[in-house]
Amino acid sequence: MHVPDGFIDAPVSVATGVVAAGAVAVSLRGARRELDERTAPLAGLVAAFIFAVQMLNFPVAAGTSGHLLGGALAAILVGPYTGVLCVSVVLLMQGVLFADGGLTALGVNITDMAVVTTVVAYAIFRTIVKLAPHRRRTVTVASFVAALISVPAAAIAFTAIYALGGTADVSIGKVFTAMVGVHVLIGIGEAAITALTVGAVVAVRPDLVYGARGVTARPLEIRDSPLAPAAPGAVARAEAPAAEPATAEPAAAEPTTSEPTVATSRTPEPVAAPRRSARHVWWAGLAAALLCAGVVSFYASASPDGLEKVAHDKGIDQKAEDHAAKDSPLADYGVKDISDARISGGLAGVIGVGATLAVGSGVFIVVRRRRATAESGRA
């Protein structure tokens, strides 16, 4: 759904640019509360993974394909504010390096693909999680539904933007029907990818999934004896050791004092569980991203995506303009002067993953350090 240059007129492009800039500014501030020393590098990985999976266009109808937007996936894995930043970094890399999505339309794309999808998806996700039983399966189901709805929501948002500033004289009703219709189908693919990815991470490290916090944790319980049923929702306490049985021999008389004795019992202080390293998850995610971008992308559908197909069929692309970076060495996801399509596309994908990972991780580590600096200043 990358909007190229020329689809939207200058005033509306500027207006959406302002909206996008404001959303990014708010997200930079909000991400400080979501990121810690473990999740900051993982957020960069999420951006790189979304870039890689977006290269995997899948067929949805005759002559039409779709690809992941990623807003729902990012919001659930690393938080809604950080999710907006993840998708924004991906869109920036795609526009600057790969001539995918117009530079003058960058505000439109961030508003539509980063802000709308993330906000809609996370709102739906949290609603389902609050109402449904607190189980791991709930997180996966909520991820599926949230991702499914977020894609047609983005299609509706694009139609609204086009109604305000479209450059071609096209019936908005026809654009709405076509965009929503095809993106409902694309949403099914988005939902499947999102649910599978979130489910895989929740299965091995639920503590790393932002949306699963407070859902997958097992409640502490009180047990009066090892065999007694627990009281749900109560706090666990340590049991005192059993008293030694009395013996038949009489005990020697002990001198008594006038001071009363007070029986005390000490409850051991809870010991914090050691924090597990996320290194294995990070390397596994990077390997998956490189595999998708470097190998699997060669087998992706070559059909136009939903927006491209609707634009061609309905005449939205009448005033489309050439991309300012059309002569980039990586334009159209291929390395210039390499004739072998498999090698050219795979190498471009690997470069894109590396660039997105570097930029995204840099942004999130800086945001994390600013939070740490602010906290130390208040201490």
Short mmCIF file of C-alpha atoms in Angstrom, two decimals:
data_model
loop_
_atom_site.label_atom_id
_atom_site.label_comp_id
_atom_site.label_asym_id
_atom_site.label_seq_id
_atom_site.Cartn_x
_atom_site.Cartn_y
_atom_site.Cartn_z
CA MET A 1 0.00 0.00 0.00
CA HIS A 2 2.96 2.31 -0.57
CA VAL A 3 1.56 5.53 -2.05
CA PRO A 4 3.82 6.92 -4.80
CA ASP A 5 4.47 10.55 -5.67
CA GLY A 6 1.70 12.28 -7.59
CA PHE A 7 -1.31 10.43 -6.14
CA ILE A 8 -2.03 13.10 -3.51
CA ASP A 9 -1.77 16.85 -4.10
CA ALA A 10 0.74 19.09 -2.33
CA PRO A 11 -1.51 20.65 0.37
CA VAL A 12 -2.80 17.32 1.64
CA SER A 13 0.69 15.79 1.39
CA VAL A 14 2.02 18.61 3.58
CA ALA A 15 -0.87 18.19 6.02
CA THR A 16 -0.29 14.46 6.38
CA GLY A 17 3.41 15.18 6.74
CA VAL A 18 2.61 17.37 9.74
CA VAL A 19 0.37 14.64 11.17
CA ALA A 20 3.08 12.04 10.65
CA ALA A 21 5.75 14.25 12.24
CA GLY A 22 3.53 14.86 15.24
CA ALA A 23 2.81 11.13 15.60
CA VAL A 24 6.51 10.30 15.44
CA ALA A 25 7.30 12.97 18.05
CA VAL A 26 4.63 11.62 20.41
CA SER A 27 5.85 8.07 19.77
CA LEU A 28 9.46 8.98 20.57
CA ARG A 29 8.29 10.22 23.93
CA GLY A 30 5.95 7.30 24.56
CA ALA A 31 8.56 4.73 23.53
CA ARG A 32 10.69 5.73 26.51
CA ARG A 33 8.13 4.03 28.75
CA GLU A 34 8.05 0.88 26.59
CA LEU A 35 11.75 0.27 25.98
CA ASP A 36 14.27 -1.17 28.40
CA GLU A 37 17.77 -2.57 28.01
CA ARG A 38 16.45 -5.82 26.52
CA THR A 39 13.63 -4.58 24.31
CA ALA A 40 15.51 -1.71 22.64
CA PRO A 41 17.65 -4.04 20.47
CA LEU A 42 14.59 -6.25 19.88
CA ALA A 43 12.64 -3.26 18.57
CA GLY A 44 15.30 -2.71 15.92
CA LEU A 45 15.00 -6.37 15.01
CA VAL A 46 11.21 -6.06 14.70
CA ALA A 47 11.69 -3.22 12.19
CA ALA A 48 14.15 -5.32 10.18
CA PHE A 49 11.82 -8.33 10.28
CA ILE A 50 8.89 -6.25 9.01
CA PHE A 51 11.06 -4.94 6.18
CA ALA A 52 11.97 -8.50 5.21
CA VAL A 53 8.44 -9.89 5.35
CA GLN A 54 7.09 -6.96 3.34
CA MET A 55 9.17 -8.28 0.43
CA LEU A 56 7.06 -11.44 0.42
CA ASN A 57 4.05 -10.52 -1.70
CA PHE A 58 1.41 -13.25 -1.63
CA PRO A 59 -1.41 -13.70 -4.19
CA VAL A 60 -4.89 -12.73 -3.00
CA ALA A 61 -6.94 -12.60 -6.21
CA ALA A 62 -6.51 -12.87 -9.96
CA GLY A 63 -3.66 -10.54 -10.86
CA THR A 64 -3.40 -9.00 -7.38
CA SER A 65 -1.03 -9.57 -4.49
CA GLY A 66 -0.65 -8.31 -0.96
CA HIS A 67 2.08 -7.94 1.64
CA LEU A 68 2.43 -7.38 5.35
CA LEU A 69 1.87 -3.84 6.62
CA GLY A 70 3.28 -4.68 10.05
CA GLY A 71 1.55 -2.18 12.32
CA ALA A 72 -0.28 -4.83 14.34
CA LEU A 73 2.79 -7.06 14.62
CA ALA A 74 5.01 -4.23 15.83
CA ALA A 75 2.48 -2.85 18.33
CA ILE A 76 1.87 -6.24 19.94
CA LEU A 77 5.53 -7.24 20.11
CA VAL A 78 7.11 -3.98 21.32
CA GLY A 79 4.26 -1.60 22.18
CA PRO A 80 2.13 0.87 20.21
CA TYR A 81 4.46 3.88 20.45
CA THR A 82 7.50 1.83 19.53
CA GLY A 83 5.43 0.11 16.85
CA VAL A 84 4.74 3.42 15.10
CA LEU A 85 8.48 4.10 15.09
CA CYS A 86 9.29 0.61 13.76
CA VAL A 87 7.02 0.94 10.73
CA SER A 88 8.14 4.54 10.16
CA VAL A 89 11.78 3.42 10.00
CA VAL A 90 10.83 0.71 7.50
CA LEU A 91 8.96 3.20 5.29
CA LEU A 92 11.88 5.64 5.42
CA MET A 93 14.37 2.96 4.36
CA GLN A 94 12.10 1.76 1.57
CA GLY A 95 11.54 5.26 0.23
CA VAL A 96 15.14 6.43 0.37
CA LEU A 97 17.02 3.28 -0.64
CA PHE A 98 14.57 1.26 -2.72
CA ALA A 99 12.35 3.93 -4.37
CA ASP A 100 9.30 2.23 -2.84
CA GLY A 101 6.74 4.80 -1.73
CA GLY A 102 7.09 8.42 -2.79
CA LEU A 103 9.27 10.84 -0.85
CA THR A 104 6.67 13.59 -1.09
CA ALA A 105 4.12 10.98 0.00
CA LEU A 106 6.17 9.84 3.01
CA GLY A 107 3.78 11.63 5.36
CA VAL A 108 0.82 9.92 3.71
CA ASN A 109 2.46 6.51 4.03
CA ILE A 110 3.50 6.99 7.68
CA THR A 111 0.04 8.27 8.61
CA ASP A 112 -1.69 5.41 6.81
CA MET A 113 0.61 2.42 7.26
CA ALA A 114 2.30 3.25 10.57
CA VAL A 115 -0.13 5.33 12.62
CA VAL A 116 -3.56 4.04 11.53
CA THR A 117 -2.65 0.35 11.50
CA THR A 118 -0.86 0.51 14.84
CA VAL A 119 -3.54 2.49 16.67
CA VAL A 120 -6.45 0.44 15.31
CA ALA A 121 -4.74 -2.90 15.81
CA TYR A 122 -3.57 -2.26 19.36
CA ALA A 123 -6.94 -0.88 20.45
CA ILE A 124 -8.67 -4.02 19.18
CA PHE A 125 -5.98 -6.26 20.64
CA ARG A 126 -6.27 -4.74 24.13
CA THR A 127 -10.06 -4.91 24.04
CA ILE A 128 -10.04 -8.62 23.25
CA VAL A 129 -7.37 -9.38 25.84
CA LYS A 130 -9.34 -7.59 28.56
CA LEU A 131 -12.58 -9.41 27.78
CA ALA A 132 -11.25 -12.89 27.02
CA PRO A 133 -9.64 -15.39 29.45
CA HIS A 134 -6.02 -14.61 30.32
CA ARG A 135 -4.32 -17.38 28.40
CA ARG A 136 -1.55 -17.55 25.85
CA ARG A 137 -4.03 -18.62 23.23
CA THR A 138 -5.92 -15.38 23.81
CA VAL A 139 -2.86 -13.36 22.79
CA THR A 140 -2.59 -15.26 19.51
CA VAL A 141 -6.31 -14.99 18.71
CA ALA A 142 -6.36 -11.29 19.58
CA SER A 143 -3.32 -10.76 17.33
CA PHE A 144 -5.12 -12.41 14.43
CA VAL A 145 -8.28 -10.33 14.78
CA ALA A 146 -6.41 -7.06 15.34
CA ALA A 147 -4.21 -7.55 12.27
CA LEU A 148 -7.17 -8.62 10.15
CA ILE A 149 -9.09 -5.41 10.86
CA SER A 150 -6.08 -3.08 10.69
CA VAL A 151 -5.56 -3.61 6.94
CA PRO A 152 -9.02 -2.56 5.67
CA ALA A 153 -8.82 0.28 8.24
CA ALA A 154 -5.71 1.51 6.43
CA ALA A 155 -7.55 1.17 3.11
CA ILE A 156 -10.38 3.32 4.47
CA ALA A 157 -7.85 5.89 5.70
CA PHE A 158 -6.23 6.05 2.26
CA THR A 159 -9.63 6.55 0.63
CA ALA A 160 -10.34 9.44 3.03
CA ILE A 161 -6.97 11.02 2.23
CA TYR A 162 -7.61 10.58 -1.48
CA ALA A 163 -11.04 12.15 -1.15
CA LEU A 164 -9.34 15.23 0.32
CA GLY A 165 -6.42 15.50 -2.06
CA GLY A 166 -6.57 12.99 -4.90
CA THR A 167 -5.04 14.28 -8.13
CA ALA A 168 -7.28 12.28 -10.48
CA ASP A 169 -10.99 12.78 -11.00
CA VAL A 170 -12.19 9.36 -9.85
CA SER A 171 -15.39 8.29 -8.10
CA ILE A 172 -14.57 8.00 -4.39
CA GLY A 173 -17.31 5.39 -3.98
CA LYS A 174 -15.63 3.13 -6.50
CA VAL A 175 -12.22 3.68 -4.91
CA PHE A 176 -13.64 2.86 -1.46
CA THR A 177 -15.33 -0.34 -2.63
CA ALA A 178 -12.28 -1.57 -4.52
CA MET A 179 -9.75 -0.68 -1.83
CA VAL A 180 -11.68 -2.17 1.06
CA GLY A 181 -12.65 -5.27 -0.90
CA VAL A 182 -9.12 -6.26 -1.89
CA HIS A 183 -7.59 -5.28 1.44
CA VAL A 184 -9.99 -7.48 3.39
CA LEU A 185 -8.38 -10.37 1.52
CA ILE A 186 -4.91 -8.99 2.17
CA GLY A 187 -5.88 -8.65 5.83
CA ILE A 188 -6.29 -12.41 6.06
CA GLY A 189 -2.67 -12.87 5.06
CA GLU A 190 -1.60 -10.12 7.45
CA ALA A 191 -3.53 -11.78 10.26
CA ALA A 192 -1.97 -15.19 9.61
CA ILE A 193 1.58 -13.80 9.55
CA THR A 194 1.01 -11.72 12.67
CA ALA A 195 -0.62 -14.52 14.66
CA LEU A 196 2.05 -17.05 13.70
CA THR A 197 4.88 -14.69 14.62
CA VAL A 198 3.37 -13.54 17.92
CA GLY A 199 2.39 -17.10 18.81
CA ALA A 200 5.91 -18.34 18.14
CA VAL A 201 7.48 -15.73 20.42
CA VAL A 202 4.86 -16.18 23.15
CA ALA A 203 5.49 -19.94 23.11
CA VAL A 204 9.18 -19.54 23.98
CA ARG A 205 9.53 -16.11 25.62
CA PRO A 206 6.19 -14.54 26.59
CA ASP A 207 8.06 -12.01 28.73
CA LEU A 208 9.40 -10.39 25.55
CA VAL A 209 5.94 -9.73 24.05
CA TYR A 210 4.69 -6.33 25.15
CA GLY A 211 1.06 -7.17 24.54
CA ALA A 212 1.31 -10.36 26.60
CA ARG A 213 2.44 -8.64 29.79
CA GLY A 214 -0.05 -9.38 32.54
CA VAL A 215 -1.79 -11.98 30.39
CA THR A 216 0.53 -14.97 30.33
CA ALA A 217 1.92 -14.56 33.87
CA ARG A 218 0.63 -17.21 36.27
CA PRO A 219 -1.02 -15.74 39.40
CA LEU A 220 0.61 -16.37 42.78
CA GLU A 221 -1.44 -18.48 45.20
CA ILE A 222 -1.69 -19.24 48.93
CA ARG A 223 -1.40 -22.85 50.02
CA ASP A 224 -1.96 -23.71 53.69
CA SER A 225 -0.45 -27.14 53.11
CA PRO A 226 1.27 -28.82 50.19
CA LEU A 227 -1.87 -30.87 49.48
CA ALA A 228 -4.47 -28.16 50.02
CA PRO A 229 -6.08 -26.44 47.04
CA ALA A 230 -4.84 -22.93 46.41
CA ALA A 231 -6.87 -19.81 46.78
CA PRO A 232 -6.87 -18.21 43.30
CA GLY A 233 -5.29 -14.78 43.07
CA ALA A 234 -3.72 -14.90 46.54
CA VAL A 235 -0.03 -14.33 47.24
CA ALA A 236 2.11 -17.36 47.86
CA ARG A 237 3.82 -17.78 51.24
CA ALA A 238 6.45 -20.13 52.49
CA GLU A 239 5.38 -22.94 54.80
CA ALA A 240 7.10 -23.41 58.14
CA PRO A 241 8.86 -26.74 58.67
CA ALA A 242 6.80 -29.41 60.40
CA ALA A 243 7.24 -29.75 64.15
CA GLU A 244 9.28 -32.71 65.40
CA PRO A 245 7.22 -35.48 67.03
CA ALA A 246 7.24 -35.62 70.82
CA THR A 247 9.23 -38.44 72.48
CA ALA A 248 8.05 -40.72 75.30
CA GLU A 249 10.92 -39.78 77.64
CA PRO A 250 10.13 -36.98 80.05
CA ALA A 251 12.06 -33.85 79.42
CA ALA A 252 14.28 -32.39 82.09
CA ALA A 253 12.73 -29.61 84.02
CA GLU A 254 13.75 -26.24 82.76
CA PRO A 255 13.97 -23.24 85.00
CA THR A 256 11.14 -20.88 84.34
CA THR A 257 11.33 -17.17 84.14
CA SER A 258 8.70 -14.55 84.57
CA GLU A 259 9.27 -13.15 81.06
CA PRO A 260 6.68 -14.31 78.50
CA THR A 261 7.93 -15.89 75.32
CA VAL A 262 6.66 -14.67 71.99
CA ALA A 263 6.47 -17.06 69.07
CA THR A 264 7.63 -15.43 65.87
CA SER A 265 7.77 -16.68 62.35
CA ARG A 266 9.85 -15.12 59.61
CA THR A 267 8.61 -15.09 56.07
CA PRO A 268 11.53 -15.27 53.68
CA GLU A 269 11.82 -12.32 51.37
CA PRO A 270 10.93 -13.12 47.75
CA VAL A 271 13.89 -13.60 45.53
CA ALA A 272 13.68 -11.94 42.13
CA ALA A 273 13.98 -14.38 39.26
CA PRO A 274 17.12 -13.80 37.19
CA ARG A 275 16.46 -11.95 33.96
CA ARG A 276 16.90 -14.20 30.99
CA SER A 277 18.94 -13.02 28.06
CA ALA A 278 17.11 -12.28 24.82
CA ARG A 279 20.18 -13.05 22.74
CA HIS A 280 18.91 -16.37 21.36
CA VAL A 281 15.60 -14.81 20.31
CA TRP A 282 17.46 -11.91 18.68
CA TRP A 283 19.69 -14.20 16.60
CA ALA A 284 16.76 -16.42 15.63
CA GLY A 285 14.76 -13.38 14.51
CA LEU A 286 17.68 -12.01 12.51
CA ALA A 287 18.19 -15.36 10.80
CA ALA A 288 14.49 -15.48 9.88
CA ALA A 289 14.62 -11.93 8.48
CA LEU A 290 17.70 -12.66 6.38
CA LEU A 291 16.16 -15.88 5.11
CA CYS A 292 12.95 -14.11 4.07
CA ALA A 293 14.69 -11.16 2.41
CA GLY A 294 17.65 -13.00 0.93
CA VAL A 295 16.07 -16.25 -0.26
CA VAL A 296 12.29 -16.52 0.04
CA SER A 297 11.67 -13.10 -1.56
CA PHE A 298 12.72 -14.52 -4.95
CA TYR A 299 9.55 -16.64 -4.94
CA ALA A 300 7.20 -13.79 -3.98
CA SER A 301 4.27 -12.93 -6.23
CA ALA A 302 5.13 -10.51 -9.02
CA SER A 303 1.54 -9.27 -9.36
CA PRO A 304 0.80 -5.67 -8.37
CA ASP A 305 -0.28 -5.15 -4.79
CA GLY A 306 -3.76 -4.03 -3.79
CA LEU A 307 -3.20 -0.28 -4.16
CA GLU A 308 -1.33 -0.63 -7.46
CA LYS A 309 -4.09 -2.80 -8.90
CA VAL A 310 -6.88 -0.45 -7.79
CA ALA A 311 -4.92 2.59 -9.01
CA HIS A 312 -4.50 1.05 -12.46
CA ASP A 313 -8.08 -0.18 -12.74
CA LYS A 314 -9.74 3.00 -11.43
CA GLY A 315 -7.37 5.56 -12.95
CA ILE A 316 -5.87 6.85 -9.71
CA ASP A 317 -2.40 6.65 -11.24
CA GLN A 318 -3.14 9.14 -14.04
CA LYS A 319 -0.78 11.71 -12.53
CA ALA A 320 1.72 9.42 -10.85
CA GLU A 321 5.27 10.79 -10.89
CA ASP A 322 8.65 9.10 -11.16
CA HIS A 323 10.37 8.49 -7.86
CA ALA A 324 13.20 10.86 -6.99
CA ALA A 325 15.38 7.85 -6.13
CA LYS A 326 14.51 5.81 -9.22
CA ASP A 327 18.20 5.65 -10.15
CA SER A 328 19.24 4.39 -6.73
CA PRO A 329 21.61 1.38 -6.82
CA LEU A 330 18.92 -0.55 -4.92
CA ALA A 331 15.83 0.74 -6.71
CA ASP A 332 13.02 -1.80 -7.10
CA TYR A 333 14.74 -4.17 -4.65
CA GLY A 334 17.58 -5.16 -6.93
CA VAL A 335 21.29 -4.36 -6.94
CA LYS A 336 22.27 -2.34 -9.98
CA ASP A 337 24.55 -4.01 -12.57
CA ILE A 338 23.87 -7.55 -11.24
CA SER A 339 22.02 -9.39 -13.98
CA ASP A 340 21.09 -12.52 -12.04
CA ALA A 341 17.67 -11.73 -10.56
CA ARG A 342 18.03 -14.21 -7.70
CA ILE A 343 21.36 -12.79 -6.55
CA SER A 344 20.38 -9.17 -7.21
CA GLY A 345 17.11 -9.35 -5.30
CA GLY A 346 18.52 -11.45 -2.48
CA LEU A 347 21.49 -9.17 -1.96
CA ALA A 348 19.26 -6.08 -2.00
CA GLY A 349 17.05 -7.71 0.61
CA VAL A 350 19.99 -8.52 2.87
CA ILE A 351 21.29 -4.96 2.54
CA GLY A 352 17.84 -3.64 3.39
CA VAL A 353 17.59 -5.82 6.50
CA GLY A 354 21.02 -4.66 7.64
CA ALA A 355 20.27 -0.98 7.02
CA THR A 356 16.88 -1.12 8.73
CA LEU A 357 18.34 -3.02 11.68
CA ALA A 358 21.16 -0.49 12.08
CA VAL A 359 18.96 2.60 11.84
CA GLY A 360 16.14 1.14 13.94
CA SER A 361 18.43 -0.16 16.68
CA GLY A 362 20.25 3.16 16.78
CA VAL A 363 17.02 5.09 17.22
CA PHE A 364 15.68 2.80 19.93
CA ILE A 365 18.95 2.63 21.88
CA VAL A 366 19.13 6.43 21.91
CA VAL A 367 15.52 6.62 23.12
CA ARG A 368 16.31 4.08 25.83
CA ARG A 369 19.40 5.99 26.97
CA ARG A 370 17.44 9.22 27.19
CA ARG A 371 14.99 7.45 29.49
CA ALA A 372 17.86 6.17 31.62
CA THR A 373 19.36 9.65 31.77
CA ALA A 374 16.03 11.17 32.81
CA GLU A 375 15.57 8.53 35.52
CA SER A 376 19.09 9.07 36.92
CA GLY A 377 18.47 12.83 36.96
CA ARG A 378 15.36 12.36 39.12
CA ALA A 379 17.12 9.95 41.49
#
